[in-house]
Short mmCIF file of C-alpha atoms (C1' of nucleotides) in Angstrom, two decimals:
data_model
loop_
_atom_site.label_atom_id
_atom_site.label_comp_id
_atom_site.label_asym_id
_atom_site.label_seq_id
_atom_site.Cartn_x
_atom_site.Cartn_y
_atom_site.Cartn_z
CA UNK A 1 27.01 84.08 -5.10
CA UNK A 2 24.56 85.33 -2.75
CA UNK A 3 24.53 85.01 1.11
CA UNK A 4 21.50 85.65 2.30
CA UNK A 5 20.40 82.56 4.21
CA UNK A 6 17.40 82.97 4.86
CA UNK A 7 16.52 83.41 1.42
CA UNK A 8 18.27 80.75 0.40
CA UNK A 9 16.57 78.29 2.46
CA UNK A 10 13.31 80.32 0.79
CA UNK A 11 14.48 79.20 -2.66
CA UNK A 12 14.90 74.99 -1.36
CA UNK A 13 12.09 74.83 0.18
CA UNK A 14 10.10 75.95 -3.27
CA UNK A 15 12.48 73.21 -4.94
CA UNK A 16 11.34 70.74 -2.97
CA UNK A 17 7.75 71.94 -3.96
CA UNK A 18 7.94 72.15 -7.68
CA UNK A 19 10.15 68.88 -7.48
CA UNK A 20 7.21 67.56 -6.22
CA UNK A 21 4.65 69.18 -8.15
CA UNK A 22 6.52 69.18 -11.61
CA UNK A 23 8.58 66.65 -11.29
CA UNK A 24 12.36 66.91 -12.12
CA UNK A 25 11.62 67.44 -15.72
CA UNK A 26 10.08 70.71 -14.28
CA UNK A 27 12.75 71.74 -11.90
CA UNK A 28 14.61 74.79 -13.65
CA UNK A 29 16.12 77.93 -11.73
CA UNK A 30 12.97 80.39 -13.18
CA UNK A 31 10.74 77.33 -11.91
CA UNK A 32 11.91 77.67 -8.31
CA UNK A 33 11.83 81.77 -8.86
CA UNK A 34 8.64 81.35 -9.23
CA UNK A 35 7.55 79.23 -6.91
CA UNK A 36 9.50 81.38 -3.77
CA UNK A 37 8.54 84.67 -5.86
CA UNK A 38 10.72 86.18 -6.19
CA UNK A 39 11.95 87.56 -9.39
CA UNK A 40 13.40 85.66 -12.45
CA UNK A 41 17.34 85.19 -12.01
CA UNK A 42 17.47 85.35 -8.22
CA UNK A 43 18.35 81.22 -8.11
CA UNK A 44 20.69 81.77 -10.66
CA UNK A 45 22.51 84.12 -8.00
CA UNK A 46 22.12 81.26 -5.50
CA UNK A 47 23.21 78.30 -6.95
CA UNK A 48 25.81 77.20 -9.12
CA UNK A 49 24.20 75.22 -11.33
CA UNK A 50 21.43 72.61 -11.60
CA UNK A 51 23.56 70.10 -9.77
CA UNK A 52 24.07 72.47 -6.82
CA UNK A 53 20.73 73.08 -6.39
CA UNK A 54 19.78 69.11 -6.49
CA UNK A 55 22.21 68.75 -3.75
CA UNK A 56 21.44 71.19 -1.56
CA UNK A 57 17.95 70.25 -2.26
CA UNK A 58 18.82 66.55 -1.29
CA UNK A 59 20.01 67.41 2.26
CA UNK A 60 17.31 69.76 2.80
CA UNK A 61 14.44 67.68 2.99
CA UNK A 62 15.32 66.13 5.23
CA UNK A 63 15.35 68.83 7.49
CA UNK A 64 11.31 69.25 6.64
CA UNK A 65 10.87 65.37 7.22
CA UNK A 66 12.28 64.73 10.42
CA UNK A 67 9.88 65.40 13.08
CA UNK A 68 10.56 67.98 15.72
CA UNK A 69 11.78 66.34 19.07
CA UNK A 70 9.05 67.39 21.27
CA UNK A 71 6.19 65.64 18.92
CA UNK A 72 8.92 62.48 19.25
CA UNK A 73 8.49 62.51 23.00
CA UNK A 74 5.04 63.29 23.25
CA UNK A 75 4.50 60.02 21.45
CA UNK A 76 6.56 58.09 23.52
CA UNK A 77 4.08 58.90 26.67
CA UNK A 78 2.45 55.35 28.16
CA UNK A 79 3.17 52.03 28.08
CA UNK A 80 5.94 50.63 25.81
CA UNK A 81 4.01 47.64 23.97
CA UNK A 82 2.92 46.46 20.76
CA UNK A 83 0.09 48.91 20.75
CA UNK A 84 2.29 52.03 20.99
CA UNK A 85 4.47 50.71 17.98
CA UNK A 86 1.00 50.48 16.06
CA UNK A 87 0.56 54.25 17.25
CA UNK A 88 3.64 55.12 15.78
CA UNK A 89 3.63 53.65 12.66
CA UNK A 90 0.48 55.13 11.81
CA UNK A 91 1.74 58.41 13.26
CA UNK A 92 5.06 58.08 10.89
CA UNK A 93 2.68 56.91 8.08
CA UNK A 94 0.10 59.72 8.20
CA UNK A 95 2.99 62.56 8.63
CA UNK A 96 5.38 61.62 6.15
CA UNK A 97 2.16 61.18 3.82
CA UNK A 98 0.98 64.65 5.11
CA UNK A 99 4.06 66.43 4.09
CA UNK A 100 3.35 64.90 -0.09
CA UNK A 101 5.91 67.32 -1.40
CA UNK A 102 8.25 66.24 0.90
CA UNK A 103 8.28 62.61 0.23
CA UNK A 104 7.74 63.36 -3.30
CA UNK A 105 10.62 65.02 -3.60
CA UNK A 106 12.68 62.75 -1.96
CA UNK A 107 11.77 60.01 -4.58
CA UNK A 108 12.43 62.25 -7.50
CA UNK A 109 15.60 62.54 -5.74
CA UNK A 110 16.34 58.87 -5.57
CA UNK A 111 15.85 58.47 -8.99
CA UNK A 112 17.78 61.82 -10.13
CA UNK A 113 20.67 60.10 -7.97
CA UNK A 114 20.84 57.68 -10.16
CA UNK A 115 22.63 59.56 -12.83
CA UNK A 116 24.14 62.27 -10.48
CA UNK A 117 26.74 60.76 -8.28
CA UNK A 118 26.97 64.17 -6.81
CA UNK A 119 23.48 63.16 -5.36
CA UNK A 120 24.03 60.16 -4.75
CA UNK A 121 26.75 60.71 -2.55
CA UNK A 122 24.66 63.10 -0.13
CA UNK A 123 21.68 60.89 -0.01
CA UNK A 124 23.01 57.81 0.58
CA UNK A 125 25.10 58.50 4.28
CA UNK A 126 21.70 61.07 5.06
CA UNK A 127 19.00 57.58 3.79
CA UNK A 128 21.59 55.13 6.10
CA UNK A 129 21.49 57.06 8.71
CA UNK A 130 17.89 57.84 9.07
CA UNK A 131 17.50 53.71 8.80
CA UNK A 132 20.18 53.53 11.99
CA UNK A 133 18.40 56.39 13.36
CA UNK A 134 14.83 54.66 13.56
CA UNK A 135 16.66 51.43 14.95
CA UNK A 136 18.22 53.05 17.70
CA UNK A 137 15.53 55.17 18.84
CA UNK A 138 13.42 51.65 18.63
CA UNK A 139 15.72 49.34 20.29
CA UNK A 140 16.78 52.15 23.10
CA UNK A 141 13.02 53.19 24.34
CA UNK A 142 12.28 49.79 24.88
CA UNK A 143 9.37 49.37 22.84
CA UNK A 144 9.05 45.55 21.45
CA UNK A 145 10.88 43.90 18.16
CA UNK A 146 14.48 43.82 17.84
CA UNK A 147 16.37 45.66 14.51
CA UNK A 148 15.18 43.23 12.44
CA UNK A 149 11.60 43.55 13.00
CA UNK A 150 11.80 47.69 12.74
CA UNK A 151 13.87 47.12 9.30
CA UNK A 152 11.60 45.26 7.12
CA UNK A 153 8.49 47.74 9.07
CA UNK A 154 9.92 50.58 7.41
CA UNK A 155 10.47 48.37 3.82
CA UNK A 156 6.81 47.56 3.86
CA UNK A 157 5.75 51.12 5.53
CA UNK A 158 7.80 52.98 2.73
CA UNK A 159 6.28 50.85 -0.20
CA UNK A 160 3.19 51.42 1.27
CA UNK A 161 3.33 54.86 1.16
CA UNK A 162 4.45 55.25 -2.34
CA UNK A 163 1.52 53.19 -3.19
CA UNK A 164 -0.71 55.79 -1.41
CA UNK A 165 0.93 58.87 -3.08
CA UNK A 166 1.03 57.75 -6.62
CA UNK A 167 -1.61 55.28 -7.28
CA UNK A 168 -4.16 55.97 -3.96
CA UNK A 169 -6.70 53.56 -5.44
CA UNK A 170 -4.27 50.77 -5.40
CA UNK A 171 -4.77 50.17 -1.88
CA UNK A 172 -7.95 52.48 -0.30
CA UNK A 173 -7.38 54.25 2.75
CA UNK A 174 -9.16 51.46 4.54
CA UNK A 175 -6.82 48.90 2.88
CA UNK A 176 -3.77 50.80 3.97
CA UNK A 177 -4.86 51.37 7.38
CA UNK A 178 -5.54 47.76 7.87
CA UNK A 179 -1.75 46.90 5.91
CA UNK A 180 -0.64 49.04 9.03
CA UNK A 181 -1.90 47.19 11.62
CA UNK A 182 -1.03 43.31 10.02
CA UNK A 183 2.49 44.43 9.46
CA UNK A 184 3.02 45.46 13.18
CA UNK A 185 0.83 42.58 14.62
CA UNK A 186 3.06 40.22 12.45
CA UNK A 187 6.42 41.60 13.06
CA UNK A 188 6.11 42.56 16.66
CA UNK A 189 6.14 40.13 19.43
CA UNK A 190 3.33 40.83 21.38
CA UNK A 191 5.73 41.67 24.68
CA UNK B 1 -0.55 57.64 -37.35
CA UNK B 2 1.53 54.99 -38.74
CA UNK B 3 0.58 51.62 -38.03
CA UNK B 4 3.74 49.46 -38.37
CA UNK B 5 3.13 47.46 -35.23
CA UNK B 6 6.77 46.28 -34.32
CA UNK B 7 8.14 49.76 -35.45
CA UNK B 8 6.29 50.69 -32.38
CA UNK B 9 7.02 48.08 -29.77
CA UNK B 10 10.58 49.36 -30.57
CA UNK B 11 9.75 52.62 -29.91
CA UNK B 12 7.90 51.82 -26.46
CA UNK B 13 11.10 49.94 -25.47
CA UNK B 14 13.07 52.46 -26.89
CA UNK B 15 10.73 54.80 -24.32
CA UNK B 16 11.03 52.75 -21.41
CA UNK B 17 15.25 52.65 -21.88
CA UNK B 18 15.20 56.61 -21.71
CA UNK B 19 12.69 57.15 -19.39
CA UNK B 20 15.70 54.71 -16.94
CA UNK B 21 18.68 56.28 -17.98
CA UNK B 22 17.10 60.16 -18.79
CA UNK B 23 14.33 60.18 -16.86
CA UNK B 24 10.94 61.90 -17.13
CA UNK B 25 12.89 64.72 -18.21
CA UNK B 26 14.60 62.97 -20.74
CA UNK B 27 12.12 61.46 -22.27
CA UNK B 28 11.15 63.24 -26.11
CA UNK B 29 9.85 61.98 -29.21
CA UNK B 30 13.43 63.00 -30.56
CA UNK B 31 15.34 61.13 -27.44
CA UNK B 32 12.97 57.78 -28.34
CA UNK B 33 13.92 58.18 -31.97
CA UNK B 34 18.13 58.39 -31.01
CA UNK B 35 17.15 55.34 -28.61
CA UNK B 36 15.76 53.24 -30.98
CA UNK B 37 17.74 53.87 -34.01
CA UNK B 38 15.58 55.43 -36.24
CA UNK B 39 15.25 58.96 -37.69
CA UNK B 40 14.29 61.70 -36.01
CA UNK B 41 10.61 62.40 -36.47
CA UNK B 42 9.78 59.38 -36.64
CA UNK B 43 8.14 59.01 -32.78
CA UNK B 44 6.11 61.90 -33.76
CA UNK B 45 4.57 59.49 -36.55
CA UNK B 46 3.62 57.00 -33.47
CA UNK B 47 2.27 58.75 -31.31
CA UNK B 48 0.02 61.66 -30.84
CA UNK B 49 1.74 63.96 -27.85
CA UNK B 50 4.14 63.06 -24.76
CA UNK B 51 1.09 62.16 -23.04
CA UNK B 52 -0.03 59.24 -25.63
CA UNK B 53 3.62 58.13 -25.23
CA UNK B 54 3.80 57.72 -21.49
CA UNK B 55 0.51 55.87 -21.75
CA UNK B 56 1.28 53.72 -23.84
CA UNK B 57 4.17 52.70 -22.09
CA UNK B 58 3.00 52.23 -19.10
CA UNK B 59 1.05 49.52 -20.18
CA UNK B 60 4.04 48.33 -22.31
CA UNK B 61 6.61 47.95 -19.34
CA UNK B 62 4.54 45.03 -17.55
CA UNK B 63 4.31 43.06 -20.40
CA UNK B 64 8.46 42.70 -19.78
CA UNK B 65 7.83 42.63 -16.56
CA UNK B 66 6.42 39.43 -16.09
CA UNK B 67 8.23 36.34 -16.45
CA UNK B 68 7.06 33.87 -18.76
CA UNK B 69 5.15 31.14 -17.75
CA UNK B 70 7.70 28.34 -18.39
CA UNK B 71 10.10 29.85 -15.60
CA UNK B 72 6.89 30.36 -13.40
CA UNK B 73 5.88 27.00 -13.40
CA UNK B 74 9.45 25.39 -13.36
CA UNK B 75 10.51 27.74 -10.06
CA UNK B 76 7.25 25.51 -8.41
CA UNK B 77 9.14 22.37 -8.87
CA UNK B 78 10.04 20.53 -5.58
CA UNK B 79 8.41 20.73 -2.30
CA UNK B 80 5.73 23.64 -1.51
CA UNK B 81 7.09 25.15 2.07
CA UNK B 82 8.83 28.12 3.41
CA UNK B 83 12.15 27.02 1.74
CA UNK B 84 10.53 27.35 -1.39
CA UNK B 85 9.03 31.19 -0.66
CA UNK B 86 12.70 32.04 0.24
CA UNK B 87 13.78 30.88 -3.03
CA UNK B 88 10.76 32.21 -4.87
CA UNK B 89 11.34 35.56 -3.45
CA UNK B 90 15.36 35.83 -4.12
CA UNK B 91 14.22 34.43 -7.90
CA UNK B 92 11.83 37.69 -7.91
CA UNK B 93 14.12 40.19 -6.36
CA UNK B 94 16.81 39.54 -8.71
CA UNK B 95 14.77 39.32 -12.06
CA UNK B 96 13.38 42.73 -10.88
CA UNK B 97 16.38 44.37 -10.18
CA UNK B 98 17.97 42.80 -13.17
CA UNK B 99 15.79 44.57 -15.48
CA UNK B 100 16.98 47.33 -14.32
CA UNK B 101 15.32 50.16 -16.64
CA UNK B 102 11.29 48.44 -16.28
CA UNK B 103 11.87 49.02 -12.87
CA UNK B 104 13.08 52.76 -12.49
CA UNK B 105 10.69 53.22 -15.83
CA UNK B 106 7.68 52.02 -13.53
CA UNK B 107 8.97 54.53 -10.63
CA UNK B 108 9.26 57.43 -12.85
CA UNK B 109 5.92 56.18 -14.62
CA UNK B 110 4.60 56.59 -11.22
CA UNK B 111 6.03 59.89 -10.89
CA UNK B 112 4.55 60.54 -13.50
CA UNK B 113 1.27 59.23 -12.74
CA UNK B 114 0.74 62.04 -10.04
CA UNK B 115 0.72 64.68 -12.55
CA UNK B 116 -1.37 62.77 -15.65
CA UNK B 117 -5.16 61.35 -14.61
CA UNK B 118 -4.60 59.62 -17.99
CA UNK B 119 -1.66 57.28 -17.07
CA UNK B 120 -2.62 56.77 -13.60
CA UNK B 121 -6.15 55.74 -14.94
CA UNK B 122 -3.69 53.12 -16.82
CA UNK B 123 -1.17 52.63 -14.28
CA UNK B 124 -3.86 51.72 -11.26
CA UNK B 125 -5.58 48.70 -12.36
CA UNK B 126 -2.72 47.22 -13.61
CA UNK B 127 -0.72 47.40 -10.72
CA UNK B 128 -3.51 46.01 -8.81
CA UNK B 129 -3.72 42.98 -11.03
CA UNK B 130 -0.22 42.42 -10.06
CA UNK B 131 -0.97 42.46 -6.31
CA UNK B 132 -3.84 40.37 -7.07
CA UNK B 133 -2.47 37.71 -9.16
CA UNK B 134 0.87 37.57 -6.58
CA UNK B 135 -1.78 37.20 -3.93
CA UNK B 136 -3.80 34.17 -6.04
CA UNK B 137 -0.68 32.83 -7.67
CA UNK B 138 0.39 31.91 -3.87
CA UNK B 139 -2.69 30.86 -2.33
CA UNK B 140 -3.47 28.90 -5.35
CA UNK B 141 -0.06 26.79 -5.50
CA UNK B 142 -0.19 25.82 -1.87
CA UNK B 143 2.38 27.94 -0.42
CA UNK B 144 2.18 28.42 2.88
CA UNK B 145 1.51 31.90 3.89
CA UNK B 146 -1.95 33.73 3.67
CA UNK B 147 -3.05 36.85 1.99
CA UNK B 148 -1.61 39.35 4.40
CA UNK B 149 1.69 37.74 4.46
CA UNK B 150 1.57 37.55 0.60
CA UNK B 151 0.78 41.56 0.43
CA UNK B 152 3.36 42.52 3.14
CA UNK B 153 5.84 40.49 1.49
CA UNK B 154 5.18 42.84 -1.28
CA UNK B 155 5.44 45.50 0.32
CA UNK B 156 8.75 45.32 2.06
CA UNK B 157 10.47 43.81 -1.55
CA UNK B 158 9.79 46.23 -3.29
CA UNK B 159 10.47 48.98 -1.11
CA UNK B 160 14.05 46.56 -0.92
CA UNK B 161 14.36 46.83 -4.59
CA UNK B 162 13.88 50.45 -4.40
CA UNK B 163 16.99 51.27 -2.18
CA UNK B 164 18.67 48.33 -4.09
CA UNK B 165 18.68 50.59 -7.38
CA UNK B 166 18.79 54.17 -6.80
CA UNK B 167 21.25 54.14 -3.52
CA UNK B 168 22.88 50.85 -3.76
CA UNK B 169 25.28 51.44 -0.41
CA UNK B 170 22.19 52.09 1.94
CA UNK B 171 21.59 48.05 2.27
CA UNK B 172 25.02 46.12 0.33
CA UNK B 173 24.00 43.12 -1.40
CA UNK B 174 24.85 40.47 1.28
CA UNK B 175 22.61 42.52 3.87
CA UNK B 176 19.34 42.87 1.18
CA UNK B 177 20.06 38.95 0.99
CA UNK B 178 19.29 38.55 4.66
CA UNK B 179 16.62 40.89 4.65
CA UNK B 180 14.61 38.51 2.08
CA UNK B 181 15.54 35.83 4.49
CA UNK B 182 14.39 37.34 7.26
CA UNK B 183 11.23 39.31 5.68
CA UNK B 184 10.24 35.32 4.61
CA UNK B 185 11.34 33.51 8.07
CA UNK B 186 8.84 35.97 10.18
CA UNK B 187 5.86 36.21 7.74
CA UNK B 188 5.42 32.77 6.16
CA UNK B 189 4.48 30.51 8.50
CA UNK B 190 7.01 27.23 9.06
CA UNK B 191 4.40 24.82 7.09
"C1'" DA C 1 24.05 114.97 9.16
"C1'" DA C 2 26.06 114.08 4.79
"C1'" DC C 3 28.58 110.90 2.23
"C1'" DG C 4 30.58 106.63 0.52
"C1'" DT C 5 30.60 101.79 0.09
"C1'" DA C 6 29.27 97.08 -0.08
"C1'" DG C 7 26.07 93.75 -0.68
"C1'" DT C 8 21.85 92.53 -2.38
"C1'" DA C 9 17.35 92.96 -5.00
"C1'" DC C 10 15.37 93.62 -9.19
"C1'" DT C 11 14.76 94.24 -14.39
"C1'" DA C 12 15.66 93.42 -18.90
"C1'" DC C 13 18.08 91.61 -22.53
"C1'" DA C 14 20.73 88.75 -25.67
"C1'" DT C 15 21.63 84.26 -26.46
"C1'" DC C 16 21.32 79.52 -26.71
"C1'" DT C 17 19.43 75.15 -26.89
"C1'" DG C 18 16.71 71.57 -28.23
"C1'" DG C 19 12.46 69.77 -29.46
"C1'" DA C 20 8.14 69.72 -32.26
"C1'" DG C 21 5.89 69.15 -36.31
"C1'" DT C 22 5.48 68.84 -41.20
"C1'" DG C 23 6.13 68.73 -46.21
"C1'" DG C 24 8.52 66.47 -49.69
"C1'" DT C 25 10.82 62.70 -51.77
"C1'" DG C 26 12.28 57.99 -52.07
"C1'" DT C 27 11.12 53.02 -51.58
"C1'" DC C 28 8.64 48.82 -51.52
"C1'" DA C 29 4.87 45.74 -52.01
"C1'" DA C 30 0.28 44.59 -53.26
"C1'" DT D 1 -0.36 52.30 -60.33
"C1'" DT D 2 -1.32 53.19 -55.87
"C1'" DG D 3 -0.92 53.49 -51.01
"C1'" DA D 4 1.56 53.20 -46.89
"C1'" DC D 5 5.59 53.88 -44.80
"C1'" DA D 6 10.72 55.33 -44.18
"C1'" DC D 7 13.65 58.89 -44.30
"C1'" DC D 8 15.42 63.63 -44.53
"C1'" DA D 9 15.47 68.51 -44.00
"C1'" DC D 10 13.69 72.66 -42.77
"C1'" DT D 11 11.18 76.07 -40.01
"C1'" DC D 12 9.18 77.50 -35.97
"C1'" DC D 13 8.79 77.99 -31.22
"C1'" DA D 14 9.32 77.90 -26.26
"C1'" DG D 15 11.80 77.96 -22.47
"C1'" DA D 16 15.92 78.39 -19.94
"C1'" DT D 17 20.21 80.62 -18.86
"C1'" DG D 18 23.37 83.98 -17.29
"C1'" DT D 19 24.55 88.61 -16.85
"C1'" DA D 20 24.85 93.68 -17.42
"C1'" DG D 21 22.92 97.50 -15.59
"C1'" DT D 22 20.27 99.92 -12.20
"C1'" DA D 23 18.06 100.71 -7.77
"C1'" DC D 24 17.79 100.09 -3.02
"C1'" DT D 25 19.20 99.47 1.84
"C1'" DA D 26 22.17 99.30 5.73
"C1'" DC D 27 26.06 100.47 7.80
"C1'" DG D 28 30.29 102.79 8.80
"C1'" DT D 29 33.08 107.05 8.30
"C1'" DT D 30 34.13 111.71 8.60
#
DNA sequence: AACGTAGTACTACATCTGGAGTGGTGTCAA
DNA sequence: TTGACACCACTCCAGATGTAGTACTACGTT
């Protein structure tokens, strides 16, 4: 088993791509070779097995989803009201559906971890706690709607985004946009 | 091409079974044929490629979707307020997640979808019809509630159902219950 | 400076697996 | 008798895997 960290991290992040792109039918070791190129046989050096690679694949995602801190402050900047939740959202919105391969990924993952407990086991503490996460950060900068309210936002604001990466003619962009801006004018108490 | 009719609805249901327990990458003509019983080769009779197969059942899986019309129109009985959305959703919630493999077949159909112009050219109106006649099927039957709340309602169940079956422990099954509650209590309107 | 060693990169191969498709035969019903 | 279908068996093929063997690089030793 190879060390090389670096390299490693090479080989997930061209997981999570052909995840994405092929689907986990299409995620075999010569598959993610290929993708990182490097040469056929290097992720059999890396990784156990197929399992070993999901895994590690499942926790690092997340580490490509999660935005970097000063972007999170940035948007903080102004007044704490209803408006700057409907900033956010569409700021969450439009970067998790900017990074496709990402969120992609992640579902193939979800549905992989239903046969894999192995999976399942990593996702589900990493999933709860980005929930908890969102919450706190929420409730703690003061901006308006208690848990409940930022709970069933990110329901409808994940479904919503599925919607736009697999079937984008289900709702238009205009549609979505507009889904946006109901679901925080309905759920947020206008201060 | 054979022609046998309900040799092939037992195929597509057959299809839709693997494509929940396998996955995309589970699902072959020779899988189908274990599935449903019959001998191998035989799915290769039915249908042309893979491709033909996952279009076809993508159009199958909503036809076991939908409830039939004699529990539709007996879950209208009674009084036409909130309490009744409440109960209406739980009643779709749990037929959803109860048929377990339509459900994670549709997710891995959609999957799918982002890879095959052919079954998302299937997949899109369909789904669209759904939102549509949820949407009418309210508005029609007096509910109270308009077409936003209908749609966001949507939205945040099936993202719900989502975590529900591929990481049950993110949301345990007394807090999804109050999330219906409270998704219904702050978007349909108190009559 | 020459040498040795360890860890890694790369190449190529041998093997394995499983699925696809099809031809042939049996069976049943019109 | 004929045609359509069920069933079985066989061949072919593609893709994936893991590893043996070789080359390279960096580093430490003498």
């Amino acid at each position: 088993m190879r060390q090389n960290q670096a390299r490693r991290a090479a080989l997930l992040d061209a997981a999570i791509d052909v995840l994405a792109r092929e689907g986990a039918r299409g995620l075999t070791f010569r598959a993610v070779d290929a993708q990182a190129g490097v040469p056929g046989g290097t992720a059999s050096n890396y990784f156990a097995n197929r399992d070993d690679l999901l895994t590690q694949a499942g926790t690092h995602v997340y580490e490509r989803l999660t935005p970097d801190p000063e972007t999170m402050a940035r948007s903080l900047e102004g007044p704490r009201d209803r408006e700057k939740v409907l900033q956010l959202m569409h700021e969450v919105v439009g970067r998790v559906s900017a990074y496709r391969a990402g969120y992609l990924a992640l579902l193939e993952l979800r549905l992989e971890a239903t046969r894999r407990p192995g999976l399942r086991a990593v996702l589900t503490p990493r999933i709860r706690k980005d929930v908890d996460d969102n919450v706190d950060y929420h409730l703690s900068s003061g901006l308006p709607g208690d848990a409940t309210a930022v709970t069933l936002l990110y329901l409808a604001m994940n479904w919503l985004i599925v919607e736009r990466l697999t079937l984008p003619d289900v709702f238009g962009e205009e549609q979505a946009r507009e889904l946006v801006e109901r679901a925080v004018e309905r759920l947020i108490p206008e201060v």
